[in-house]
Structure formats: structure tokens, C-alpha cells
Amino acid sequence: MNKSQKHVRDAGGASKFLYDYPRPALTVDCVVFGLDEGALKVLLVRRESEPFAGRWAIPGGFVNMDETVERAALRELAEETSLENVFLEQLYTFSRVDRDPRERVVSVAHYALVRLSDHRVKAATDAREASWFLADEVRGLAFDHDEILRVALERLRSKLTYKPIGFELLPSKFTLSDLQQLYETVLGKPLDKRNFRRKLLETNVLIALDERELGVAHRAAQLYRFDKRRYRELEREGRSLELP
Amino acid sequence: MNKSQKHVRDAGGASKFLYDYPRPALTVDCVVFGLDEGALKVLLVRRESEPFAGRWAIPGGFVNMDETVERAALRELAEETSLENVFLEQLYTFSRVDRDPRERVVSVAHYALVRLSDHRVKAATDAREASWFLADEVRGLAFDHDEILRVALERLRSKLTYKPIGFELLPSKFTLSDLQQLYETVLGKPLDKRNFRRKLLETNVLIALDERELGVAHRAAQLYRFDKRRYRELEREGRSLELP
DNA sequence: ACAAAAGTGTTGGCCCTACACCCATGA
DNA sequence: TCATGGGTGTAGGGCCAACACTTTTGT
């Protein structure tokens, strides 16, 4: 398509294109978080070609003409890591002039949260090598991906304290201890068990199921699921589920 | 430049370009807020050409190859409205496929806060017609600018409650009543005078000047300025200036 | 003297924090 | 029976919200 472009800058009506200046390329990146045995992990793919061949990178790719950036991020994620149906939000747009050594590339970064329990196997099935790493030990990624990861972690931590996004990392049935451990892992600090439980239960956003944990060598814990409907009510009332 | 583009998709080294698919165009937009007689206003420019000729729009334009999106937003702002040295942050990237009827355009929106007292005259001096409007009465803007404005307002309101960005809207010397009125205007609700003053003063982020208000028909109020250094200390200590 | 806004303290209630023991279960 | 985590209540302190009058100044 570019081959035959002939545009007039700021032309009135005839031209199909807006200007004939160089355009930065536009990509999306997607920082995928998952919880593995209580540890916060991030999904990376290994680069096959230059620049940064062999280095680990955040999955991503170019934006097509017929999709939003969020769609593009979901598509790339599916293509590169086989992940689908994940929670995804836009994070920030990174535009340092030299962030890609080949040419000018602006990237709209996103972050996604996945239930590793549902997706454990699939992640590495694609042609590209993909693997999970401890989120706060990762360093030396390609491009400016260290920075993107840092911003994503910050966002995850702060958003977790005022929005119920943590449930996106857990299986749909979970115990209160699972949930507390998730908060402790991500926020990096211990929480008081009784206060944590009271706070969550009194908002009624958790529904106690008729089931208990299985296969544990001690008293089996109550299972809950998150009540999205109830949460939206709370939100409308202005009450907002804040954790320390 | 586009004229002579010949690229190979994902080529190893020789090609200067990454791929030969159509690229979305990339623009920036900048929602400029100012405080005028206690009212929150937004700066708009009138479009001269199609589409949406004659309609009001948020200032913005294309991103050059040698500037970040933030730089581009500052540059466009200076070019279209003569505003310089303003506080500016990235807001969100808008990418609906049909947001521009001519061709695919993705826009990285920003918001800026200006001290209208310093900039009152300049805004309309440029070739393009520019004018200030009441921020929450604006409707019928070009493109998806109604939505961009809405998101900017949301962000301003929420950020105001936990970051000291309000000072960017006031002259460098201000009274506590000025500051309170700003918060009341932007948040859209009345605040208690004594609680407001106590809260702010006990953090020590305000420095009382050796001056008082001038030319008022009643007791002249103490003037203050914001102590950025002191605020950063607070931030490092984790204390975070939250207002209701 | 009057109008207009500046400036100033106290109290009650709520929420958050800190804290320790018994219970149920499987091995 | 023991080891392991599940589950539970209370008291004290800090913080926030509500509230009204006196002071200063210009007209």
C-alpha cells in the first residue's frame, strides 16, 4: 500500500492521506502477569532476529489498520503465546526516539492478567520460545522493555489497592488465604489475616460456595468466588474496596 | 520520504524499514485546563478545514520523527496556542478505527495545566482561532474529542486528590481560599474550611510569604507558595497529601 | 457601622491496627 | 497425636467530619 502513496500535505478533500511526512511506526506491547505458586511472574518471549536477537522481550507487534491498540495487543498475545480471554488494559505509550535502533517506533504498552492455572501449558506451544520469569528479578530485556515492565509493575501494585483486579490472577474459585497471599506477594508486605478477611467479607463482594478446598493436609478452607455484579453496585455507591 | 519506500517485512539487516504494511498515522492531542474566575475552563481551537470544518477541537497534530509524544504535544500547543512552559502529562491513547473519517489515525492524548493569569492574553494571538470554554459544558467537538475531554476531566479530578497538581493552575502566590476554591471547583463539592486549612498546613508543603493579598474590600489574606522540595520529602516518606 | 471574607479549636464517631487462641483435618 | 493452616473478636488510637464565632479591613 505504501508503494503507491501520493499525498498532498493537508489537502482539502481529494487526497486519501493526511500528509507526506515520515510516520513513526506504531506497535503494541503487552506485559503479561501471572501467579505461579504464589510468585508473581511475567511472560516473556525470546527474540529470534536482530536487534537484540536471543534476548528476552515483552510480547508485542505492529498495529493493523482495522483494529484498536487493545485488539492488537490481544491478537499479538494470542499469536505469540496462545493466550486468549485475558484481562487487558492500556498502560502507557512509550516514545523515546531511540527506543528501537532500526527506525522510529512508538509503542502503546498494555498489561494483562492471566489465571496461570487455566493457561499453564499453552504458553510455550507456539513457534516462539516463551517462558515465565519472576517479575521483579527480570533485567536486561530488549529495547526499553525493562522500563515498560517497571511501569507495569507500578501500575499493577497501585491499581490492586483500589480495584478488584487481583481476581483476574486467581482461579475462579479461591480461598481467602489464596487471595491474601496474592495481595502480600504483589504488594510485597504482610497483611493482617483477621483485618483482611473482615474488610473483604463485609463488602459482600465474595460469595461463599458450597465447596471447600480439596487435597490439603489440614482443615479444608472455604472456597469463594468474586461477585462482579455486587462490586459494580458498590462502585456506583461510591464505596471503593481499598486495601492498605 | 514515503515516496521511495521499499521495505522487506522483518528483514534481517539491510532494510531501513520494519515492514511494508500500512501504518496508522500518529498524532498527539492536548487537553489544556485553566482556571478562570474560579471556573474550570478548557482551551479549544476552531478547525479550519474538513472534516469538522468550523467545529471546535482539542489542539494537536502529527508527531515528528525526532520527538517524543510529550514533546510533540508541547510543540503543537506552542504552535497552535502560543502556550509554553506548562505542566503536561500523557493521558491515554485513543485508537478507535473510525475516529478520523479520512484515514487511520491513532492519537496519544495529553493534558496540560496552565496558570491562566500568566497566559491570559496570548492564547488567541495565533493564526488559528482559540478560545476558553467551561470544561464541563463543552459538547459537540470534532472527532472523538468529547470522549478525550471526558477522560481528561476524570483524570484531573482523581489525580487532584492525591497529587499536588492543583498548584499548576494557580499563580505562584495564592491564598488558602484560592486553593480551596480550586479544589471545590474541580471536584464539584464544597469542602470544610477549617479541615482543609489544617490538613494542608500541617504537611508544611505551603510556605507563608511576607505578603498579603492586595486590593480586596475586606481583611487581606495571607499569601503562600507551594514548596516542591518539601513535597518530595513527604513523598519519599510515603505520606501522600490526600484530600477528600 | 456595616459588609465581606479571614482566621481559628474542639468533640464524637468511625475505621484501622494490633494482637492470640482454638478448631478441623489428614497424615 | 501431631502438624498445618483455617477461622474468629476486641480494645485503643488516630484521623476525619461536623460545627460557629471573632477578627480584620475597606467602603
Coordinates of C-alpha atoms (C1' of nucleotides) in Angstrom, one line a residue:
Chain A
M1 CA 0.0 0.0 0.0
N2 CA 2.8 2.4 0.9
K3 CA 4.2 1.7 -2.5
S4 CA 1.8 3.8 -4.3
Q5 CA 1.2 6.5 -1.9
K6 CA 0.9 10.0 -3.3
H7 CA -0.3 12.5 -0.9
V8 CA -0.6 16.3 -0.6
R9 CA 0.0 17.8 2.8
D10 CA -3.1 18.9 4.5
A11 CA -5.0 18.7 1.2
G12 CA -8.7 19.7 1.3
G13 CA -10.6 16.7 0.1
A14 CA -9.1 14.7 -2.8
S15 CA -6.2 13.0 -1.1
K16 CA -6.8 9.9 0.9
F17 CA -3.8 10.6 3.1
L18 CA -3.2 13.4 5.5
Y19 CA 0.5 14.3 4.9
D20 CA 3.6 13.0 3.3
Y21 CA 5.9 13.2 6.2
P22 CA 7.6 10.2 7.7
R23 CA 5.4 8.4 10.1
P24 CA 6.7 6.7 13.2
A25 CA 5.8 3.1 13.2
L26 CA 3.2 2.0 15.8
T27 CA 3.4 -1.1 17.8
V28 CA 1.8 -2.6 20.9
D29 CA 3.5 -4.4 23.8
C30 CA 1.8 -6.5 26.4
V31 CA 3.2 -7.2 29.8
V32 CA 1.5 -10.4 31.0
F33 CA 1.4 -11.2 34.7
G34 CA 0.6 -14.5 36.2
L35 CA 0.7 -16.0 39.7
D36 CA 2.8 -19.2 39.9
E37 CA 3.0 -21.0 43.3
G38 CA 2.4 -17.7 45.0
A39 CA 5.1 -15.9 43.0
L40 CA 4.3 -13.0 40.6
K41 CA 5.6 -13.9 37.2
V42 CA 5.8 -12.2 33.8
L43 CA 5.6 -13.8 30.4
L44 CA 8.5 -13.1 28.0
V45 CA 9.3 -14.3 24.5
R46 CA 12.8 -14.8 23.1
R47 CA 13.7 -12.7 20.2
E48 CA 14.9 -14.6 17.1
S49 CA 16.2 -11.8 15.0
E50 CA 18.2 -8.6 15.3
P51 CA 18.3 -6.3 17.1
F52 CA 18.6 -8.0 20.4
A53 CA 18.5 -11.4 18.9
G54 CA 18.4 -14.1 21.6
R55 CA 17.3 -11.6 24.3
W56 CA 14.1 -11.9 26.2
A57 CA 11.4 -9.3 25.4
I58 CA 7.8 -8.4 26.2
P59 CA 5.5 -9.9 23.5
G60 CA 4.1 -7.4 21.0
G61 CA 3.9 -6.3 17.4
F62 CA 2.5 -4.0 14.8
V63 CA -0.9 -2.5 14.9
N64 CA -3.1 -3.3 11.9
M65 CA -5.3 -0.8 10.1
D66 CA -8.6 -2.4 11.3
E67 CA -8.0 -2.8 15.0
T68 CA -7.7 -0.7 18.1
V69 CA -4.4 -0.9 20.0
E70 CA -6.1 -3.1 22.7
R71 CA -7.3 -5.5 20.0
A72 CA -3.8 -5.5 18.5
A73 CA -2.3 -6.4 21.9
L74 CA -4.8 -9.2 22.4
R75 CA -4.1 -10.5 18.9
E76 CA -0.3 -10.4 19.3
L77 CA -0.7 -12.1 22.6
A78 CA -2.7 -14.9 21.1
E79 CA -0.3 -15.2 18.1
E80 CA 2.9 -15.3 20.2
T81 CA 1.8 -17.0 23.3
S82 CA -1.5 -18.7 22.6
L83 CA -3.1 -16.8 25.5
E84 CA -6.7 -15.8 25.0
N85 CA -9.6 -14.3 27.0
V86 CA -7.3 -12.4 29.4
F87 CA -7.9 -9.2 31.3
L88 CA -6.1 -6.4 29.5
E89 CA -5.7 -2.7 29.9
Q90 CA -3.8 0.0 28.3
L91 CA -0.7 1.1 30.3
Y92 CA 1.3 3.9 28.7
T93 CA 2.7 4.9 25.4
F94 CA 6.5 4.8 25.1
S95 CA 8.0 7.0 22.5
R96 CA 11.7 7.6 23.2
V97 CA 13.2 8.5 19.8
D98 CA 15.9 5.9 20.0
R99 CA 14.0 3.1 21.7
D100 CA 14.3 0.9 18.6
P101 CA 17.7 1.1 16.9
R102 CA 16.3 0.3 13.4
E103 CA 13.8 3.1 12.9
R104 CA 11.3 5.3 14.8
V105 CA 8.8 3.1 16.6
V106 CA 6.2 4.3 19.1
S107 CA 4.7 1.6 21.3
V108 CA 1.5 1.5 23.2
A109 CA 2.1 -0.7 26.1
H110 CA -0.6 -2.8 27.8
Y111 CA -0.7 -5.1 30.7
A112 CA -2.6 -8.3 31.0
L113 CA -3.5 -10.6 34.0
V114 CA -4.0 -14.3 33.4
R115 CA -5.0 -17.2 35.5
L116 CA -1.9 -19.3 35.2
S117 CA -3.9 -22.3 36.4
D118 CA -6.0 -22.2 33.3
H119 CA -3.2 -21.4 30.9
R120 CA -0.2 -23.2 32.3
V121 CA 0.5 -25.5 29.4
K122 CA -0.3 -23.4 26.4
A123 CA 2.2 -20.6 26.9
A124 CA 5.1 -22.4 25.3
T125 CA 3.3 -24.2 22.5
D126 CA 3.9 -21.5 19.8
A127 CA 6.8 -21.4 17.4
R128 CA 8.5 -18.7 19.5
E129 CA 10.0 -19.6 22.8
A130 CA 8.1 -18.2 25.7
S131 CA 8.7 -18.5 29.4
W132 CA 7.6 -17.2 32.8
F133 CA 10.0 -15.2 34.9
L134 CA 9.9 -13.8 38.4
A135 CA 8.5 -10.3 37.8
D136 CA 10.8 -8.3 40.0
E137 CA 14.0 -10.1 39.1
V138 CA 13.8 -9.6 35.3
R139 CA 16.6 -7.4 33.8
G140 CA 18.3 -7.0 30.5
L141 CA 15.3 -7.2 28.3
A142 CA 15.4 -6.0 24.7
F143 CA 14.6 -2.4 23.7
D144 CA 13.2 -0.3 26.6
H145 CA 11.3 -3.3 27.9
D146 CA 12.9 -3.1 31.4
E147 CA 11.3 0.3 31.7
I148 CA 8.0 -0.9 30.4
L149 CA 8.0 -3.7 32.9
R150 CA 8.8 -1.4 35.7
V151 CA 5.9 0.9 34.9
A152 CA 3.6 -2.1 34.5
L153 CA 4.6 -3.4 38.0
E154 CA 4.0 0.0 39.5
R155 CA 0.6 0.2 37.9
L156 CA -0.4 -3.3 39.0
R157 CA 0.6 -2.6 42.6
S158 CA -1.2 0.7 42.8
K159 CA -4.3 -0.5 41.0
L160 CA -4.5 -3.6 43.1
T161 CA -5.2 -1.5 46.1
Y162 CA -8.3 0.2 44.8
K163 CA -9.7 -2.0 42.0
P164 CA -10.6 -5.7 42.2
I165 CA -8.2 -6.8 39.5
G166 CA -6.5 -9.3 41.7
F167 CA -9.2 -11.8 41.0
E168 CA -8.0 -11.9 37.4
L169 CA -4.9 -13.7 38.6
L170 CA -6.7 -16.4 40.7
P171 CA -8.8 -19.3 39.6
S172 CA -12.5 -18.5 39.7
K173 CA -12.8 -20.5 43.0
F174 CA -10.3 -19.5 45.6
T175 CA -9.8 -19.3 49.3
L176 CA -9.3 -16.2 51.4
S177 CA -5.8 -17.3 52.0
D178 CA -5.1 -17.5 48.3
L179 CA -6.4 -14.0 47.9
Q180 CA -4.4 -12.7 50.9
Q181 CA -1.3 -14.4 49.6
L182 CA -1.8 -12.7 46.2
Y183 CA -2.0 -9.3 47.8
E184 CA 1.0 -10.0 50.0
T185 CA 3.0 -11.2 47.1
V186 CA 2.2 -8.3 44.8
L187 CA 2.3 -5.6 47.3
G188 CA 5.4 -7.1 48.9
K189 CA 4.3 -6.8 52.5
P190 CA 2.4 -8.9 55.1
L191 CA -1.2 -8.2 55.8
D192 CA -3.2 -9.0 59.0
K193 CA -5.3 -12.1 58.4
R194 CA -8.3 -11.0 60.5
N195 CA -8.4 -7.5 59.2
F196 CA -8.0 -8.7 55.6
R197 CA -10.9 -11.2 55.9
R198 CA -13.2 -8.8 57.7
K199 CA -12.6 -6.0 55.2
L200 CA -13.4 -8.2 52.2
L201 CA -16.3 -10.1 53.7
E202 CA -18.2 -7.1 54.9
T203 CA -18.3 -5.6 51.4
N204 CA -20.1 -8.8 50.2
V205 CA -18.1 -8.9 47.0
L206 CA -17.2 -12.5 47.8
I207 CA -19.7 -15.3 47.5
A208 CA -19.1 -18.4 49.7
L209 CA -19.5 -21.5 47.6
D210 CA -20.9 -24.8 48.8
E211 CA -17.4 -26.3 48.4
R212 CA -14.2 -26.5 50.3
E213 CA -10.7 -26.9 49.3
L214 CA -9.5 -30.4 48.4
G215 CA -6.5 -32.4 49.0
V216 CA -4.8 -30.4 51.7
A217 CA -3.2 -32.0 54.8
H218 CA -5.2 -29.8 57.2
R219 CA -8.6 -28.3 57.7
A220 CA -10.0 -27.5 54.2
A221 CA -10.7 -23.9 53.6
Q222 CA -13.9 -22.3 52.4
L223 CA -14.0 -21.5 48.7
Y224 CA -15.3 -18.2 47.3
R225 CA -15.9 -16.6 44.0
F226 CA -15.9 -12.9 43.2
D227 CA -19.3 -11.3 42.7
K228 CA -18.8 -8.8 39.8
R229 CA -22.4 -7.6 39.9
R230 CA -22.2 -6.8 43.6
Y231 CA -18.9 -5.0 43.0
R232 CA -20.4 -2.7 40.4
E233 CA -23.2 -1.8 42.9
L234 CA -20.6 -0.9 45.4
E235 CA -18.8 1.2 42.8
R236 CA -22.0 3.1 42.0
E237 CA -22.5 3.8 45.6
G238 CA -19.0 5.3 45.7
R239 CA -17.7 2.8 48.1
S240 CA -14.4 1.5 46.8
L241 CA -12.8 -1.5 48.3
E242 CA -9.4 -0.1 49.3
L243 CA -6.8 -2.3 50.8
P244 CA -3.7 -1.0 52.6
Chain B
M1 CA 10.2 10.0 2.0
N2 CA 7.3 7.6 1.8
K3 CA 7.6 8.0 -2.0
S4 CA 10.7 5.9 -2.2
Q5 CA 10.0 3.4 0.5
K6 CA 10.9 -0.2 -0.4
H7 CA 11.0 -2.4 2.6
V8 CA 11.1 -6.1 3.4
R9 CA 9.0 -7.4 6.1
D10 CA 11.0 -8.3 9.2
A11 CA 14.2 -8.3 7.1
G12 CA 17.4 -9.2 8.8
G13 CA 19.6 -6.2 8.4
A14 CA 19.6 -4.4 5.0
S15 CA 16.2 -2.8 5.0
K16 CA 15.8 0.5 6.8
F17 CA 12.1 -0.2 7.5
L18 CA 10.5 -2.8 9.5
Y19 CA 7.6 -3.8 7.3
D20 CA 5.6 -2.7 4.3
Y21 CA 2.2 -2.8 5.7
P22 CA 0.1 0.3 6.0
R23 CA 0.9 2.3 9.1
P24 CA -1.7 4.1 11.2
A25 CA -0.8 7.8 11.4
L26 CA 0.2 9.0 14.8
T27 CA -0.9 12.2 16.3
V28 CA -1.0 13.9 19.7
D29 CA -3.8 15.9 21.3
C30 CA -3.6 18.1 24.3
V31 CA -6.4 19.0 26.6
V32 CA -5.5 22.3 28.3
F33 CA -7.1 23.2 31.5
G34 CA -7.1 26.6 33.1
L35 CA -8.9 28.4 36.0
D36 CA -10.8 31.5 35.0
E37 CA -12.5 33.4 37.8
G38 CA -12.9 30.2 39.7
A39 CA -14.3 28.3 36.8
L40 CA -12.5 25.3 35.2
K41 CA -12.0 26.0 31.5
V42 CA -10.6 24.1 28.6
L43 CA -8.8 25.6 25.6
L44 CA -10.1 24.7 22.2
V45 CA -9.2 25.7 18.7
R46 CA -11.6 26.1 15.8
R47 CA -11.0 23.8 12.8
E48 CA -10.5 25.5 9.5
S49 CA -10.7 22.5 7.1
E50 CA -12.7 19.4 6.6
P51 CA -13.6 17.2 8.3
F52 CA -15.4 19.0 11.0
A53 CA -14.6 22.4 9.5
G54 CA -15.7 25.2 11.8
R55 CA -16.1 22.8 14.8
W56 CA -14.1 23.3 17.9
A57 CA -11.4 20.7 18.7
I58 CA -8.7 19.9 21.2
P59 CA -5.3 21.3 19.9
G60 CA -3.0 18.6 18.5
G61 CA -1.1 17.4 15.5
F62 CA 1.3 15.0 14.0
V63 CA 4.3 13.5 15.7
N64 CA 7.7 14.2 14.1
M65 CA 10.4 11.6 13.8
D66 CA 12.7 13.3 16.2
E67 CA 10.5 14.0 19.2
T68 CA 8.7 12.0 21.9
V69 CA 4.9 12.3 22.0
E70 CA 5.2 14.6 25.1
R71 CA 7.5 16.9 23.1
A72 CA 5.1 16.8 20.2
A73 CA 2.2 17.8 22.4
L74 CA 4.2 20.7 23.8
R75 CA 5.3 21.8 20.4
E76 CA 1.8 21.6 18.9
L77 CA 0.5 23.5 21.9
A78 CA 3.0 26.3 21.3
E79 CA 2.3 26.4 17.6
E80 CA -1.4 26.5 17.9
T81 CA -2.0 28.5 21.0
S82 CA 1.3 30.1 21.9
L83 CA 1.4 28.4 25.3
E84 CA 4.7 27.4 26.7
N85 CA 6.2 26.1 29.9
V86 CA 3.1 24.3 31.0
F87 CA 2.7 21.2 33.1
L88 CA 1.9 18.3 30.8
E89 CA 1.3 14.6 31.2
Q90 CA 0.3 11.8 29.0
L91 CA -3.3 10.8 29.4
Y92 CA -4.3 7.9 27.2
T93 CA -4.0 6.6 23.6
F94 CA -7.2 6.7 21.6
S95 CA -7.3 4.3 18.7
R96 CA -10.9 3.7 17.5
V97 CA -10.6 2.7 13.9
D98 CA -13.1 5.3 12.7
R99 CA -12.1 8.1 14.9
D100 CA -10.9 10.1 11.9
P101 CA -13.0 9.7 8.8
R102 CA -10.1 10.3 6.4
E103 CA -7.8 7.6 7.3
R104 CA -6.5 5.6 10.3
V105 CA -5.2 7.9 12.9
V106 CA -4.1 6.9 16.4
S107 CA -3.8 9.7 18.9
V108 CA -1.8 9.9 22.1
A109 CA -3.8 12.3 24.3
H110 CA -2.2 14.5 26.9
Y111 CA -3.5 17.0 29.4
A112 CA -1.9 20.3 30.4
L113 CA -2.5 22.7 33.3
V114 CA -1.8 26.4 32.8
R115 CA -1.8 29.4 35.1
L116 CA -4.4 31.4 33.2
S117 CA -3.2 34.6 35.0
D118 CA 0.2 34.3 33.2
H119 CA -1.2 33.3 29.8
R120 CA -4.5 35.2 29.6
V121 CA -3.7 37.3 26.5
K122 CA -1.6 35.0 24.4
A123 CA -4.0 32.2 23.8
A124 CA -5.8 33.9 20.9
T125 CA -2.8 35.5 19.2
D126 CA -2.1 32.7 16.7
A127 CA -3.4 32.4 13.3
R128 CA -6.0 29.8 14.5
E129 CA -8.9 30.9 16.5
A130 CA -8.6 29.7 20.1
S131 CA -10.9 30.2 23.0
W132 CA -11.6 29.0 26.5
F133 CA -14.8 27.1 27.4
L134 CA -16.3 25.9 30.6
A135 CA -14.9 22.4 30.9
D136 CA -18.0 20.5 31.8
E137 CA -20.3 22.2 29.4
V138 CA -18.4 21.5 26.2
R139 CA -20.1 19.2 23.7
G140 CA -20.1 18.6 20.0
L141 CA -16.3 18.7 19.5
A142 CA -14.7 17.3 16.4
F143 CA -13.6 13.7 16.1
D144 CA -13.7 11.8 19.4
H145 CA -12.7 14.8 21.3
D146 CA -15.7 14.8 23.5
E147 CA -14.5 11.5 24.8
I148 CA -11.0 12.6 25.2
L149 CA -12.1 15.6 27.2
R150 CA -14.2 13.4 29.4
V151 CA -11.3 11.1 30.2
A152 CA -9.1 14.1 30.8
L153 CA -11.6 15.5 33.3
E154 CA -11.8 12.2 35.1
R155 CA -8.1 12.0 35.4
L156 CA -7.7 15.6 36.6
R157 CA -10.3 15.1 39.3
S158 CA -8.9 11.9 40.5
K159 CA -5.3 13.0 40.3
L160 CA -6.0 16.2 42.2
T161 CA -7.0 14.2 45.3
Y162 CA -3.6 12.5 45.6
K163 CA -1.0 14.6 43.8
P164 CA -0.3 18.3 44.2
I165 CA -1.1 19.2 40.6
G166 CA -3.6 21.9 41.6
F167 CA -0.8 24.4 42.1
E168 CA -0.1 24.3 38.4
L169 CA -3.4 26.0 37.9
L170 CA -2.8 28.8 40.4
P171 CA -0.5 31.8 40.3
S172 CA 2.7 31.1 42.2
K173 CA 1.4 33.2 45.1
F174 CA -2.0 32.3 46.3
T175 CA -4.2 32.3 49.3
L176 CA -5.7 29.3 51.1
S177 CA -9.1 30.4 49.9
D178 CA -7.9 30.4 46.3
L179 CA -6.6 26.9 46.7
Q180 CA -9.8 25.7 48.4
Q181 CA -11.9 27.2 45.7
L182 CA -9.9 25.4 43.1
Y183 CA -10.5 22.1 44.8
E184 CA -14.1 22.8 45.2
T185 CA -14.5 23.9 41.6
V186 CA -12.7 20.9 40.1
L187 CA -14.1 18.3 42.5
G188 CA -17.5 19.8 42.3
K189 CA -18.3 19.7 46.0
P190 CA -17.9 22.1 49.0
L191 CA -15.0 21.4 51.4
D192 CA -14.8 22.4 55.1
K193 CA -12.6 25.5 55.5
R194 CA -11.0 24.5 58.8
N195 CA -10.3 21.0 57.9
F196 CA -8.9 22.0 54.6
R197 CA -6.5 24.5 56.1
R198 CA -5.4 22.3 58.9
K199 CA -4.7 19.4 56.5
L200 CA -2.6 21.4 54.2
L201 CA -0.8 23.5 56.7
E202 CA 0.3 20.5 58.9
T203 CA 2.1 18.9 56.0
N204 CA 4.3 22.0 55.6
V205 CA 4.1 22.0 51.8
L206 CA 2.9 25.6 51.9
I207 CA 5.3 28.4 52.7
A208 CA 3.7 31.6 54.2
L209 CA 5.1 34.6 52.4
D210 CA 5.8 38.0 53.8
E211 CA 2.9 39.4 51.8
R212 CA -0.8 39.6 51.9
E213 CA -3.5 39.9 49.3
L214 CA -4.0 43.4 47.7
G215 CA -6.9 45.4 46.7
V216 CA -9.7 43.5 48.4
A217 CA -12.6 45.1 50.2
H218 CA -12.1 43.1 53.4
R219 CA -9.4 41.6 55.5
A220 CA -6.4 40.7 53.3
A221 CA -5.5 37.1 53.2
Q222 CA -2.1 35.5 53.8
L223 CA -0.2 34.6 50.6
Y224 CA 1.5 31.2 50.3
R225 CA 3.6 29.4 47.8
F226 CA 4.0 25.7 47.2
D227 CA 7.2 24.1 48.5
K228 CA 8.1 21.5 45.9
R229 CA 11.2 20.4 47.7
R230 CA 9.2 19.7 50.9
Y231 CA 6.6 17.8 48.9
R232 CA 9.2 15.5 47.5
E233 CA 10.4 14.7 51.0
L234 CA 6.8 13.9 52.1
E235 CA 6.5 11.6 49.1
R236 CA 9.7 9.7 49.9
E237 CA 8.4 9.2 53.4
G238 CA 5.3 7.7 51.9
R239 CA 3.0 10.3 53.2
S240 CA 0.8 11.4 50.4
L241 CA -1.4 14.5 50.8
E242 CA -4.8 13.1 50.1
L243 CA -7.8 15.4 50.0
P244 CA -11.4 14.1 50.3
Chain C
dA1 C1' -21.3 50.8 61.2
dC2 C1' -21.5 47.5 58.1
dA3 C1' -20.3 44.1 54.6
dA4 C1' -17.2 40.6 53.4
dA5 C1' -14.0 37.3 53.9
dA6 C1' -10.0 35.6 57.1
dG7 C1' -8.9 33.0 60.6
dT8 C1' -9.2 29.8 64.5
dG9 C1' -10.3 24.5 68.2
dT10 C1' -12.9 21.0 69.9
dT11 C1' -15.6 16.9 70.0
dG12 C1' -17.7 12.5 68.7
dG13 C1' -17.6 8.7 65.9
dC14 C1' -15.6 5.7 62.8
dC15 C1' -12.2 3.0 61.0
dC16 C1' -8.0 1.0 61.1
dT17 C1' -4.5 -1.6 63.6
dA18 C1' -2.6 -4.7 66.6
dC19 C1' -2.9 -8.9 68.7
dA20 C1' -3.6 -14.8 70.3
dC21 C1' -6.0 -18.7 70.6
dC22 C1' -9.0 -22.7 69.4
dC23 C1' -10.7 -25.6 65.5
dA24 C1' -10.8 -29.0 61.9
dT25 C1' -8.5 -32.1 59.1
dG26 C1' -5.2 -35.5 57.1
dA27 C1' -1.1 -37.9 57.8
Chain D
dT1 C1' -1.5 -37.2 68.4
dC2 C1' 0.6 -34.0 65.9
dA3 C1' 1.4 -30.7 62.3
dT4 C1' -0.8 -27.5 59.5
dG5 C1' -3.3 -23.9 58.2
dG6 C1' -8.5 -22.2 58.9
dG7 C1' -11.1 -19.4 61.3
dT8 C1' -12.6 -15.9 64.9
dG9 C1' -13.3 -10.8 68.4
dT10 C1' -11.9 -6.9 70.8
dA11 C1' -9.8 -2.7 72.5
dG12 C1' -7.1 1.7 71.8
dG13 C1' -5.7 5.3 69.0
dG14 C1' -5.7 8.3 65.1
dC15 C1' -8.0 10.5 61.7
dC16 C1' -11.8 12.7 59.7
dA17 C1' -16.1 15.3 59.7
dA18 C1' -19.1 18.5 61.6
dC19 C1' -19.7 22.7 63.6
dA20 C1' -19.8 28.9 64.9
dC21 C1' -17.8 32.8 66.2
dT22 C1' -14.3 36.6 66.4
dT23 C1' -11.1 39.5 63.7
dT24 C1' -9.6 42.5 60.2
dT25 C1' -10.2 45.6 56.6
dG26 C1' -12.3 48.7 53.1
dT27 C1' -16.3 51.3 51.9

